[in-house]
Every structure is written in structure tokens, then in C-alpha cells.
């Protein structure tokens, strides 16, 4: 493509340069705040985008729409067959490439992913207690996650970020221990307010630990120096005084950051979502499999973003839960 990309702008003037790509809806954990113990009806395999389709859509996004960063998500993206090869092809498009994972299998794949061109990883970890890990995820795999974190750091996939979702009555007493763990190992800690995107539809706002509560807990242990937010990044950050360590809070519910949103999402079955909480999707897979050219795909992408709403409206009468659960959207 020899013309410069034209920015992907919505009607509020937000420029979209960050693409989240879900590579699968399947997962090898069963987190209680995400899905039932028996799992979900997974997408049929032939409905999931193949590597060529993923690469083509990301290429269009980069060449025509000005996307500069791509985050690979799931379900659990490490379950994707041939992931390292796909990462190499995406990295060749010149994007800033990162991945969000539960860490299972990362100890085995970190070096290969780094060599293929992956830049950074975010690893989900809600507890440091094996019995609590098994209770939250319904799998006894804490040791694998800790090994995955260490391997990611050793492989240079940094800064290695640890994402934790505090839930009242479950793990809010580990906010400080998790932050201490991250500081000790040189990881970047981020706490995320839980969101109404679980497959069971059981999200309870009263069980959500707010950003204010998270900061209050941290403030009792650490002297926090505000750093603020980097551009349109979701996390507000604080440096721990006397260290280079930074801790972040993603307060999607109580301090929404929709006004500066630069994100669009592609699901594993090729549906474009202009917002994490979108209730409508654009079927890019049908366009690809229907023989559409790049210009037609670009037009559909622009139309979707042109129709993007101001934000998620959680807590207001307008809020409508999306049909698709977080596990099939990706972080
Ligand atoms: S809720 Fe939607 S608009 Fe708000 S930050 Fe998330 S993706 Fe962007």
C-alpha cells in the first residue's frame, strides 16, 4: 500500500490506534468471575479466523487505518496452535505487539515468542495462595503462572505486568501482598475493577473493590507518588516512593476513561467491536470469506468506529450488558 494510512476517528474525535485481537475463546482456567466450571460452548473451530485471515485484517488495520499497537488476547491466547509463527508474521507488520495471558504455558513459550517479535506480556494473577488460586480458577496451577512470569522477565518480555482483579470477600486482602510481590520481582502491578462481563451474568457491583479502596489499602503500606496516565492507556499509575516501582489501577467502573479511548477489538470469530461493551458487532469474517477487497473491509471498519458511543454507561439506566462474555471478547 503506497498511500499513508488515514486515521480511524470516531464522532467524538477519538483516534483509534490500538487493536485488541482475540485469538481464541477457549481457556484452560475456569475463573469464577468469568465463566462456569463446565466452561462455555466454544466457537466452532471453522468459525475461528485462520492465521492468514488474522494477518490480513491486522495488515489492513496498520496500512489503511493507522493502527500502531496490537494486543493478542483470548480466552487464553497461548492455547492458539502455531502462535509463535503467527506472532512472527504480525511483528513483521511493524506493530508494537503485546499479549495478555493467564501465564499457563508461558514458561515453555516465552523465549520463542520474544524471538518471534513479541514485545510485552500482561499476566493475570489474582492471588499468591495456592489454595485460593485453586478456588478462584478451579485449577491448581499457581506454580505454572509464577514460573511463566519469571520466564517472561528472563526472556525480556518487559515490562512484565501483573493484572489482578480484587473481589470483595475473595482476595481483597492480597492487594498489598501482590504489590509487594511485584515490587520484589520487578513486575509492574495493576489492579482492575471487576466489570459486568462475566458469562454467568452474576456481576455484583457491591463485590467490586473500587479504585479508591485499592489506593487506600496500598497507601497504608506504601508512599504513593502520582504518575498519572500515559496517553489513552487505561491505567492510572503511581510510583512507590524511594523505588522505580510503579503500580497501576484500571478503574473502568468508578473512574471511566472512555473519553480518551483509542481501542477497537476483533473477536476470534472475526467480529469487530468498537467498544468492550458494544452490543453490536461488524462481521469482518463474512467480508473476508465473501471475497471482499481491502477497501471494503476498511469501509466496514470505519463505519463501525463512526458509530461508536461515548462510553460504557455502567451504572446508568442506559447500560446494556453485551451478549458476548469477556472470555470471548478478550482484555
Ligand atoms: S468501555 Fe468502551 S469506550 Fe470505554 S474505554 Fe472501554 S472500550 Fe473504550
PDB file of N, CA and C in Angstrom, residues 225-325:
ATOM      1  N   UNK A 225       3.386   8.087  44.832  1.00  0.00           N
ATOM      2  CA  UNK A 225       3.606   9.356  44.126  1.00  0.00           C
ATOM      3  C   UNK A 225       2.856   9.302  42.798  1.00  0.00           C
ATOM      4  N   UNK A 226       1.855  10.162  42.612  1.00  0.00           N
ATOM      5  CA  UNK A 226       1.070  10.085  41.369  1.00  0.00           C
ATOM      6  C   UNK A 226       1.938  10.262  40.117  1.00  0.00           C
ATOM      7  N   UNK A 227       1.747   9.400  39.143  1.00  0.00           N
ATOM      8  CA  UNK A 227       2.445   9.490  37.851  1.00  0.00           C
ATOM      9  C   UNK A 227       1.436   9.885  36.787  1.00  0.00           C
ATOM     10  N   UNK A 228       0.172   9.504  37.014  1.00  0.00           N
ATOM     11  CA  UNK A 228      -0.887   9.854  36.061  1.00  0.00           C
ATOM     12  C   UNK A 228      -1.107   8.757  35.035  1.00  0.00           C
ATOM     13  N   UNK A 229      -1.648   9.107  33.879  1.00  0.00           N
ATOM     14  CA  UNK A 229      -1.993   8.142  32.830  1.00  0.00           C
ATOM     15  C   UNK A 229      -1.156   8.438  31.588  1.00  0.00           C
ATOM     16  N   UNK A 230      -0.594   7.417  30.971  1.00  0.00           N
ATOM     17  CA  UNK A 230       0.184   7.621  29.741  1.00  0.00           C
ATOM     18  C   UNK A 230      -0.781   7.665  28.560  1.00  0.00           C
ATOM     19  N   UNK A 231      -1.007   8.875  28.046  1.00  0.00           N
ATOM     20  CA  UNK A 231      -1.849   8.993  26.851  1.00  0.00           C
ATOM     21  C   UNK A 231      -3.220   8.405  27.112  1.00  0.00           C
ATOM     22  N   UNK A 232      -3.663   7.472  26.287  1.00  0.00           N
ATOM     23  CA  UNK A 232      -5.003   6.880  26.442  1.00  0.00           C
ATOM     24  C   UNK A 232      -4.941   5.519  27.112  1.00  0.00           C
ATOM     25  N   UNK A 233      -3.804   5.238  27.753  1.00  0.00           N
ATOM     26  CA  UNK A 233      -3.679   3.948  28.446  1.00  0.00           C
ATOM     27  C   UNK A 233      -4.734   3.860  29.551  1.00  0.00           C
ATOM     28  N   UNK A 234      -5.311   2.669  29.755  1.00  0.00           N
ATOM     29  CA  UNK A 234      -6.386   2.520  30.760  1.00  0.00           C
ATOM     30  C   UNK A 234      -5.936   2.762  32.203  1.00  0.00           C
ATOM     31  N   UNK A 235      -4.657   2.474  32.494  1.00  0.00           N
ATOM     32  CA  UNK A 235      -4.220   2.506  33.896  1.00  0.00           C
ATOM     33  C   UNK A 235      -3.778   3.894  34.348  1.00  0.00           C
ATOM     34  N   UNK A 236      -4.258   4.310  35.527  1.00  0.00           N
ATOM     35  CA  UNK A 236      -3.675   5.446  36.233  1.00  0.00           C
ATOM     36  C   UNK A 236      -2.525   4.856  37.038  1.00  0.00           C
ATOM     37  N   UNK A 237      -1.410   5.562  37.120  1.00  0.00           N
ATOM     38  CA  UNK A 237      -0.233   4.962  37.770  1.00  0.00           C
ATOM     39  C   UNK A 237       0.310   5.809  38.914  1.00  0.00           C
ATOM     40  N   UNK A 238       0.919   5.099  39.859  1.00  0.00           N
ATOM     41  CA  UNK A 238       1.599   5.726  40.996  1.00  0.00           C
ATOM     42  C   UNK A 238       2.960   5.077  41.146  1.00  0.00           C
ATOM     43  N   UNK A 239       3.975   5.887  41.427  1.00  0.00           N
ATOM     44  CA  UNK A 239       5.286   5.321  41.716  1.00  0.00           C
ATOM     45  C   UNK A 239       5.380   5.123  43.223  1.00  0.00           C
ATOM     46  N   UNK A 240       6.037   4.058  43.617  1.00  0.00           N
ATOM     47  CA  UNK A 240       6.234   3.808  45.046  1.00  0.00           C
ATOM     48  C   UNK A 240       7.473   4.589  45.459  1.00  0.00           C
ATOM     49  N   UNK A 241       7.282   5.547  46.360  1.00  0.00           N
ATOM     50  CA  UNK A 241       8.372   6.451  46.729  1.00  0.00           C
ATOM     51  C   UNK A 241       9.615   5.669  47.136  1.00  0.00           C
ATOM     52  N   UNK A 242      10.766   6.165  46.668  1.00  0.00           N
ATOM     53  CA  UNK A 242      12.032   5.529  47.023  1.00  0.00           C
ATOM     54  C   UNK A 242      12.380   4.353  46.127  1.00  0.00           C
ATOM     55  N   UNK A 243      11.503   4.050  45.161  1.00  0.00           N
ATOM     56  CA  UNK A 243      11.762   2.948  44.221  1.00  0.00           C
ATOM     57  C   UNK A 243      11.406   3.413  42.811  1.00  0.00           C
ATOM     58  N   UNK A 244      11.733   2.586  41.813  1.00  0.00           N
ATOM     59  CA  UNK A 244      11.266   2.848  40.445  1.00  0.00           C
ATOM     60  C   UNK A 244       9.974   2.099  40.190  1.00  0.00           C
ATOM     61  N   UNK A 245       9.510   1.391  41.197  1.00  0.00           N
ATOM     62  CA  UNK A 245       8.337   0.539  41.002  1.00  0.00           C
ATOM     63  C   UNK A 245       7.084   1.385  40.805  1.00  0.00           C
ATOM     64  N   UNK A 246       6.262   0.928  39.865  1.00  0.00           N
ATOM     65  CA  UNK A 246       5.024   1.628  39.536  1.00  0.00           C
ATOM     66  C   UNK A 246       3.860   0.665  39.735  1.00  0.00           C
ATOM     67  N   UNK A 247       2.788   1.157  40.320  1.00  0.00           N
ATOM     68  CA  UNK A 247       1.576   0.349  40.450  1.00  0.00           C
ATOM     69  C   UNK A 247       0.446   1.084  39.746  1.00  0.00           C
ATOM     70  N   UNK A 248      -0.388   0.321  39.053  1.00  0.00           N
ATOM     71  CA  UNK A 248      -1.458   0.949  38.277  1.00  0.00           C
ATOM     72  C   UNK A 248      -2.828   0.474  38.730  1.00  0.00           C
ATOM     73  N   UNK A 249      -3.815   1.324  38.490  1.00  0.00           N
ATOM     74  CA  UNK A 249      -5.200   0.964  38.785  1.00  0.00           C
ATOM     75  C   UNK A 249      -6.028   1.238  37.534  1.00  0.00           C
ATOM     76  N   UNK A 250      -6.788   0.241  37.086  1.00  0.00           N
ATOM     77  CA  UNK A 250      -7.671   0.398  35.924  1.00  0.00           C
ATOM     78  C   UNK A 250      -9.096   0.456  36.468  1.00  0.00           C
ATOM     79  N   UNK A 251      -9.578   1.681  36.580  1.00  0.00           N
ATOM     80  CA  UNK A 251     -10.867   1.911  37.254  1.00  0.00           C
ATOM     81  C   UNK A 251     -11.975   2.095  36.226  1.00  0.00           C
ATOM     82  N   UNK A 252     -12.246   1.028  35.477  1.00  0.00           N
ATOM     83  CA  UNK A 252     -13.219   1.118  34.374  1.00  0.00           C
ATOM     84  C   UNK A 252     -14.586   1.571  34.841  1.00  0.00           C
ATOM     85  N   UNK A 253     -14.973   1.200  36.063  1.00  0.00           N
ATOM     86  CA  UNK A 253     -16.344   1.456  36.522  1.00  0.00           C
ATOM     87  C   UNK A 253     -16.454   2.785  37.259  1.00  0.00           C
ATOM     88  N   UNK A 254     -15.537   3.017  38.216  1.00  0.00           N
ATOM     89  CA  UNK A 254     -15.700   4.216  39.059  1.00  0.00           C
ATOM     90  C   UNK A 254     -14.999   5.455  38.504  1.00  0.00           C
ATOM     91  N   UNK A 255     -13.986   5.246  37.630  1.00  0.00           N
ATOM     92  CA  UNK A 255     -13.278   6.384  37.009  1.00  0.00           C
ATOM     93  C   UNK A 255     -13.109   6.096  35.524  1.00  0.00           C
ATOM     94  N   UNK A 256     -14.220   5.982  34.794  1.00  0.00           N
ATOM     95  CA  UNK A 256     -14.102   5.559  33.387  1.00  0.00           C
ATOM     96  C   UNK A 256     -13.201   6.482  32.565  1.00  0.00           C
ATOM     97  N   UNK A 257     -12.512   5.908  31.607  1.00  0.00           N
ATOM     98  CA  UNK A 257     -11.538   6.616  30.775  1.00  0.00           C
ATOM     99  C   UNK A 257     -11.951   6.579  29.308  1.00  0.00           C
ATOM    100  N   UNK A 258     -13.262   6.514  29.104  1.00  0.00           N
ATOM    101  CA  UNK A 258     -13.780   6.365  27.740  1.00  0.00           C
ATOM    102  C   UNK A 258     -13.492   7.590  26.877  1.00  0.00           C
ATOM    103  N   UNK A 259     -13.356   8.752  27.533  1.00  0.00           N
ATOM    104  CA  UNK A 259     -13.160   9.982  26.769  1.00  0.00           C
ATOM    105  C   UNK A 259     -11.892   9.969  25.928  1.00  0.00           C
ATOM    106  N   UNK A 260     -10.916   9.157  26.368  1.00  0.00           N
ATOM    107  CA  UNK A 260      -9.659   9.098  25.613  1.00  0.00           C
ATOM    108  C   UNK A 260      -9.434   7.748  24.978  1.00  0.00           C
ATOM    109  N   UNK A 261     -10.521   6.988  24.787  1.00  0.00           N
ATOM    110  CA  UNK A 261     -10.374   5.608  24.298  1.00  0.00           C
ATOM    111  C   UNK A 261      -9.793   5.563  22.887  1.00  0.00           C
ATOM    112  N   UNK A 262      -8.805   4.678  22.679  1.00  0.00           N
ATOM    113  CA  UNK A 262      -8.195   4.527  21.346  1.00  0.00           C
ATOM    114  C   UNK A 262      -8.266   3.078  20.887  1.00  0.00           C
ATOM    115  N   UNK A 263      -9.170   2.278  21.514  1.00  0.00           N
ATOM    116  CA  UNK A 263      -9.181   0.845  21.292  1.00  0.00           C
ATOM    117  C   UNK A 263     -10.357   0.342  20.467  1.00  0.00           C
ATOM    118  N   UNK A 264     -10.061  -0.615  19.612  1.00  0.00           N
ATOM    119  CA  UNK A 264     -11.086  -1.414  18.950  1.00  0.00           C
ATOM    120  C   UNK A 264     -10.699  -2.873  19.142  1.00  0.00           C
ATOM    121  N   UNK A 265     -11.672  -3.766  18.994  1.00  0.00           N
ATOM    122  CA  UNK A 265     -11.445  -5.170  19.276  1.00  0.00           C
ATOM    123  C   UNK A 265     -11.928  -6.060  18.149  1.00  0.00           C
ATOM    124  N   UNK A 266     -11.154  -7.104  17.914  1.00  0.00           N
ATOM    125  CA  UNK A 266     -11.506  -8.122  16.921  1.00  0.00           C
ATOM    126  C   UNK A 266     -11.669  -9.428  17.665  1.00  0.00           C
ATOM    127  N   UNK A 267     -12.826 -10.052  17.516  1.00  0.00           N
ATOM    128  CA  UNK A 267     -13.052 -11.308  18.224  1.00  0.00           C
ATOM    129  C   UNK A 267     -12.437 -12.473  17.445  1.00  0.00           C
ATOM    130  N   UNK A 268     -12.332 -13.619  18.089  1.00  0.00           N
ATOM    131  CA  UNK A 268     -11.704 -14.782  17.448  1.00  0.00           C
ATOM    132  C   UNK A 268     -12.491 -15.241  16.224  1.00  0.00           C
ATOM    133  N   UNK A 269     -13.795 -14.927  16.193  1.00  0.00           N
ATOM    134  CA  UNK A 269     -14.604 -15.307  15.026  1.00  0.00           C
ATOM    135  C   UNK A 269     -14.819 -14.127  14.072  1.00  0.00           C
ATOM    136  N   UNK A 270     -13.890 -13.153  14.119  1.00  0.00           N
ATOM    137  CA  UNK A 270     -13.845 -12.118  13.093  1.00  0.00           C
ATOM    138  C   UNK A 270     -14.900 -11.037  13.194  1.00  0.00           C
ATOM    139  N   UNK A 271     -15.428 -10.785  14.392  1.00  0.00           N
ATOM    140  CA  UNK A 271     -16.401  -9.713  14.588  1.00  0.00           C
ATOM    141  C   UNK A 271     -15.676  -8.486  15.153  1.00  0.00           C
ATOM    142  N   UNK A 272     -15.956  -7.338  14.572  1.00  0.00           N
ATOM    143  CA  UNK A 272     -15.334  -6.103  15.048  1.00  0.00           C
ATOM    144  C   UNK A 272     -16.221  -5.469  16.115  1.00  0.00           C
ATOM    145  N   UNK A 273     -15.590  -5.129  17.249  1.00  0.00           N
ATOM    146  CA  UNK A 273     -16.322  -4.469  18.344  1.00  0.00           C
ATOM    147  C   UNK A 273     -15.684  -3.101  18.551  1.00  0.00           C
ATOM    148  N   UNK A 274     -16.483  -2.031  18.436  1.00  0.00           N
ATOM    149  CA  UNK A 274     -15.884  -0.701  18.581  1.00  0.00           C
ATOM    150  C   UNK A 274     -15.710  -0.312  20.049  1.00  0.00           C
ATOM    151  N   UNK A 275     -16.229  -1.150  20.965  1.00  0.00           N
ATOM    152  CA  UNK A 275     -16.086  -0.894  22.398  1.00  0.00           C
ATOM    153  C   UNK A 275     -16.172  -2.235  23.139  1.00  0.00           C
ATOM    154  N   UNK A 276     -15.476  -2.313  24.269  1.00  0.00           N
ATOM    155  CA  UNK A 276     -15.533  -3.534  25.070  1.00  0.00           C
ATOM    156  C   UNK A 276     -16.984  -3.882  25.389  1.00  0.00           C
ATOM    157  N   UNK A 277     -17.820  -2.852  25.593  1.00  0.00           N
ATOM    158  CA  UNK A 277     -19.215  -3.066  25.983  1.00  0.00           C
ATOM    159  C   UNK A 277     -20.177  -2.917  24.812  1.00  0.00           C
ATOM    160  N   UNK A 278     -19.649  -2.995  23.581  1.00  0.00           N
ATOM    161  CA  UNK A 278     -20.525  -2.854  22.412  1.00  0.00           C
ATOM    162  C   UNK A 278     -21.629  -3.918  22.433  1.00  0.00           C
ATOM    163  N   UNK A 279     -22.814  -3.532  22.002  1.00  0.00           N
ATOM    164  CA  UNK A 279     -23.903  -4.518  21.897  1.00  0.00           C
ATOM    165  C   UNK A 279     -24.143  -4.885  20.434  1.00  0.00           C
ATOM    166  N   UNK A 280     -23.404  -4.244  19.533  1.00  0.00           N
ATOM    167  CA  UNK A 280     -23.468  -4.604  18.111  1.00  0.00           C
ATOM    168  C   UNK A 280     -22.054  -4.894  17.604  1.00  0.00           C
ATOM    169  N   UNK A 281     -21.965  -5.721  16.574  1.00  0.00           N
ATOM    170  CA  UNK A 281     -20.657  -6.094  16.015  1.00  0.00           C
ATOM    171  C   UNK A 281     -20.720  -6.004  14.490  1.00  0.00           C
ATOM    172  N   UNK A 282     -19.565  -5.849  13.870  1.00  0.00           N
ATOM    173  CA  UNK A 282     -19.478  -5.846  12.407  1.00  0.00           C
ATOM    174  C   UNK A 282     -18.774  -7.113  11.967  1.00  0.00           C
ATOM    175  N   UNK A 283     -19.374  -7.834  11.034  1.00  0.00           N
ATOM    176  CA  UNK A 283     -18.874  -9.146  10.636  1.00  0.00           C
ATOM    177  C   UNK A 283     -17.807  -9.043   9.556  1.00  0.00           C
ATOM    178  N   UNK A 284     -16.560  -8.860   9.993  1.00  0.00           N
ATOM    179  CA  UNK A 284     -15.457  -8.773   9.024  1.00  0.00           C
ATOM    180  C   UNK A 284     -15.137 -10.152   8.436  1.00  0.00           C
ATOM    181  N   UNK A 285     -15.382 -11.200   9.181  1.00  0.00           N
ATOM    182  CA  UNK A 285     -15.114 -12.551   8.676  1.00  0.00           C
ATOM    183  C   UNK A 285     -15.942 -12.826   7.424  1.00  0.00           C
ATOM    184  N   UNK A 286     -17.217 -12.434   7.451  1.00  0.00           N
ATOM    185  CA  UNK A 286     -18.086 -12.654   6.281  1.00  0.00           C
ATOM    186  C   UNK A 286     -17.548 -11.895   5.078  1.00  0.00           C
ATOM    187  N   UNK A 287     -17.025 -10.706   5.323  1.00  0.00           N
ATOM    188  CA  UNK A 287     -16.450  -9.931   4.214  1.00  0.00           C
ATOM    189  C   UNK A 287     -15.239 -10.668   3.636  1.00  0.00           C
ATOM    190  N   UNK A 288     -14.366 -11.129   4.538  1.00  0.00           N
ATOM    191  CA  UNK A 288     -13.167 -11.832   4.058  1.00  0.00           C
ATOM    192  C   UNK A 288     -13.550 -13.083   3.278  1.00  0.00           C
ATOM    193  N   UNK A 289     -14.433 -13.878   3.862  1.00  0.00           N
ATOM    194  CA  UNK A 289     -14.778 -15.164   3.250  1.00  0.00           C
ATOM    195  C   UNK A 289     -15.720 -14.980   2.055  1.00  0.00           C
ATOM    196  N   UNK A 290     -16.249 -13.749   1.931  1.00  0.00           N
ATOM    197  CA  UNK A 290     -17.119 -13.435   0.792  1.00  0.00           C
ATOM    198  C   UNK A 290     -16.353 -12.821  -0.372  1.00  0.00           C
ATOM    199  N   UNK A 291     -15.022 -12.734  -0.217  1.00  0.00           N
ATOM    200  CA  UNK A 291     -14.186 -12.238  -1.325  1.00  0.00           C
ATOM    201  C   UNK A 291     -14.054 -10.731  -1.387  1.00  0.00           C
ATOM    202  N   UNK A 292     -14.393 -10.036  -0.302  1.00  0.00           N
ATOM    203  CA  UNK A 292     -14.306  -8.570  -0.312  1.00  0.00           C
ATOM    204  C   UNK A 292     -12.852  -8.121  -0.454  1.00  0.00           C
ATOM    205  N   UNK A 293     -12.649  -6.943  -1.078  1.00  0.00           N
ATOM    206  CA  UNK A 293     -11.281  -6.433  -1.168  1.00  0.00           C
ATOM    207  C   UNK A 293     -10.961  -5.584   0.061  1.00  0.00           C
ATOM    208  N   UNK A 294      -9.705  -5.141   0.172  1.00  0.00           N
ATOM    209  CA  UNK A 294      -9.272  -4.417   1.367  1.00  0.00           C
ATOM    210  C   UNK A 294     -10.080  -3.135   1.575  1.00  0.00           C
ATOM    211  N   UNK A 295     -10.437  -2.477   0.482  1.00  0.00           N
ATOM    212  CA  UNK A 295     -11.183  -1.214   0.602  1.00  0.00           C
ATOM    213  C   UNK A 295     -12.544  -1.440   1.258  1.00  0.00           C
ATOM    214  N   UNK A 296     -13.170  -2.554   0.925  1.00  0.00           N
ATOM    215  CA  UNK A 296     -14.486  -2.858   1.521  1.00  0.00           C
ATOM    216  C   UNK A 296     -14.345  -3.162   3.015  1.00  0.00           C
ATOM    217  N   UNK A 297     -13.290  -3.870   3.364  1.00  0.00           N
ATOM    218  CA  UNK A 297     -13.053  -4.168   4.780  1.00  0.00           C
ATOM    219  C   UNK A 297     -12.769  -2.865   5.532  1.00  0.00           C
ATOM    220  N   UNK A 298     -11.970  -2.015   4.927  1.00  0.00           N
ATOM    221  CA  UNK A 298     -11.659  -0.716   5.530  1.00  0.00           C
ATOM    222  C   UNK A 298     -12.939   0.087   5.754  1.00  0.00           C
ATOM    223  N   UNK A 299     -13.797   0.103   4.765  1.00  0.00           N
ATOM    224  CA  UNK A 299     -15.045   0.877   4.864  1.00  0.00           C
ATOM    225  C   UNK A 299     -15.917   0.368   6.010  1.00  0.00           C
ATOM    226  N   UNK A 300     -15.993  -0.949   6.155  1.00  0.00           N
ATOM    227  CA  UNK A 300     -16.803  -1.526   7.240  1.00  0.00           C
ATOM    228  C   UNK A 300     -16.211  -1.158   8.602  1.00  0.00           C
ATOM    229  N   UNK A 301     -14.897  -1.163   8.677  1.00  0.00           N
ATOM    230  CA  UNK A 301     -14.196  -0.837   9.913  1.00  0.00           C
ATOM    231  C   UNK A 301     -14.470   0.607  10.294  1.00  0.00           C
ATOM    232  N   UNK A 302     -14.371   1.499   9.319  1.00  0.00           N
ATOM    233  CA  UNK A 302     -14.624   2.923   9.584  1.00  0.00           C
ATOM    234  C   UNK A 302     -16.086   3.153   9.980  1.00  0.00           C
ATOM    235  N   UNK A 303     -16.986   2.455   9.347  1.00  0.00           N
ATOM    236  CA  UNK A 303     -18.410   2.621   9.675  1.00  0.00           C
ATOM    237  C   UNK A 303     -18.677   2.191  11.115  1.00  0.00           C
ATOM    238  N   UNK A 304     -18.029   1.125  11.538  1.00  0.00           N
ATOM    239  CA  UNK A 304     -18.214   0.653  12.911  1.00  0.00           C
ATOM    240  C   UNK A 304     -17.730   1.695  13.915  1.00  0.00           C
ATOM    241  N   UNK A 305     -16.547   2.232  13.688  1.00  0.00           N
ATOM    242  CA  UNK A 305     -15.991   3.206  14.632  1.00  0.00           C
ATOM    243  C   UNK A 305     -16.762   4.526  14.580  1.00  0.00           C
ATOM    244  N   UNK A 306     -17.276   4.853  13.413  1.00  0.00           N
ATOM    245  CA  UNK A 306     -18.075   6.085  13.291  1.00  0.00           C
ATOM    246  C   UNK A 306     -19.316   6.008  14.177  1.00  0.00           C
ATOM    247  N   UNK A 307     -19.788   4.785  14.414  1.00  0.00           N
ATOM    248  CA  UNK A 307     -20.996   4.612  15.222  1.00  0.00           C
ATOM    249  C   UNK A 307     -20.724   4.358  16.694  1.00  0.00           C
ATOM    250  N   UNK A 308     -19.468   4.512  17.115  1.00  0.00           N
ATOM    251  CA  UNK A 308     -19.098   4.200  18.497  1.00  0.00           C
ATOM    252  C   UNK A 308     -19.743   5.179  19.471  1.00  0.00           C
ATOM    253  N   UNK A 309     -20.212   4.677  20.596  1.00  0.00           N
ATOM    254  CA  UNK A 309     -20.838   5.516  21.614  1.00  0.00           C
ATOM    255  C   UNK A 309     -19.816   6.235  22.465  1.00  0.00           C
ATOM    256  N   UNK A 310     -20.269   7.164  23.312  1.00  0.00           N
ATOM    257  CA  UNK A 310     -19.322   7.938  24.136  1.00  0.00           C
ATOM    258  C   UNK A 310     -18.598   7.089  25.182  1.00  0.00           C
ATOM    259  N   UNK A 311     -19.257   5.999  25.663  1.00  0.00           N
ATOM    260  CA  UNK A 311     -18.633   5.181  26.698  1.00  0.00           C
ATOM    261  C   UNK A 311     -19.533   4.050  27.130  1.00  0.00           C
ATOM    262  N   UNK A 312     -19.196   3.358  28.239  1.00  0.00           N
ATOM    263  CA  UNK A 312     -19.911   2.137  28.609  1.00  0.00           C
ATOM    264  C   UNK A 312     -21.203   2.386  29.382  1.00  0.00           C
ATOM    265  N   UNK A 313     -21.440   3.436  29.970  1.00  0.00           N
ATOM    266  CA  UNK A 313     -22.661   3.793  30.705  1.00  0.00           C
ATOM    267  C   UNK A 313     -22.995   2.851  31.865  1.00  0.00           C
ATOM    268  N   UNK A 314     -22.011   2.113  32.389  1.00  0.00           N
ATOM    269  CA  UNK A 314     -22.272   1.231  33.536  1.00  0.00           C
ATOM    270  C   UNK A 314     -22.813   2.059  34.695  1.00  0.00           C
ATOM    271  N   UNK A 315     -23.866   1.508  35.330  1.00  0.00           N
ATOM    272  CA  UNK A 315     -24.435   2.227  36.467  1.00  0.00           C
ATOM    273  C   UNK A 315     -25.544   3.186  36.070  1.00  0.00           C
ATOM    274  N   UNK A 316     -25.727   3.418  34.776  1.00  0.00           N
ATOM    275  CA  UNK A 316     -26.831   4.294  34.344  1.00  0.00           C
ATOM    276  C   UNK A 316     -27.942   3.447  33.744  1.00  0.00           C
ATOM    277  N   UNK A 317     -29.100   4.071  33.571  1.00  0.00           N
ATOM    278  CA  UNK A 317     -30.270   3.348  33.040  1.00  0.00           C
ATOM    279  C   UNK A 317     -30.011   2.882  31.611  1.00  0.00           C
ATOM    280  N   UNK A 318     -29.087   3.553  30.922  1.00  0.00           N
ATOM    281  CA  UNK A 318     -28.815   3.198  29.518  1.00  0.00           C
ATOM    282  C   UNK A 318     -27.982   1.928  29.392  1.00  0.00           C
ATOM    283  N   UNK A 319     -27.325   1.521  30.475  1.00  0.00           N
ATOM    284  CA  UNK A 319     -26.366   0.414  30.345  1.00  0.00           C
ATOM    285  C   UNK A 319     -27.058  -0.893  29.933  1.00  0.00           C
ATOM    286  N   UNK A 320     -26.521  -1.525  28.893  1.00  0.00           N
ATOM    287  CA  UNK A 320     -26.998  -2.841  28.429  1.00  0.00           C
ATOM    288  C   UNK A 320     -25.798  -3.777  28.398  1.00  0.00           C
ATOM    289  N   UNK A 321     -25.922  -4.905  29.092  1.00  0.00           N
ATOM    290  CA  UNK A 321     -24.814  -5.877  29.096  1.00  0.00           C
ATOM    291  C   UNK A 321     -24.643  -6.464  27.700  1.00  0.00           C
ATOM    292  N   UNK A 322     -23.423  -6.562  27.210  1.00  0.00           N
ATOM    293  CA  UNK A 322     -23.239  -7.229  25.920  1.00  0.00           C
ATOM    294  C   UNK A 322     -23.574  -8.717  26.025  1.00  0.00           C
ATOM    295  N   UNK A 323     -24.049  -9.300  24.920  1.00  0.00           N
ATOM    296  CA  UNK A 323     -24.360 -10.735  24.929  1.00  0.00           C
ATOM    297  C   UNK A 323     -23.082 -11.567  25.057  1.00  0.00           C
ATOM    298  N   UNK A 324     -22.026 -11.043  24.457  1.00  0.00           N
ATOM    299  CA  UNK A 324     -20.777 -11.807  24.417  1.00  0.00           C
ATOM    300  C   UNK A 324     -19.998 -11.617  25.729  1.00  0.00           C
ATOM    301  N   UNK A 325     -19.583 -12.721  26.392  1.00  0.00           N
ATOM    302  CA  UNK A 325     -18.837 -12.570  27.643  1.00  0.00           C
ATOM    303  C   UNK A 325     -17.381 -12.163  27.397  1.00  0.00           C
TER     304      UNK A 325
END
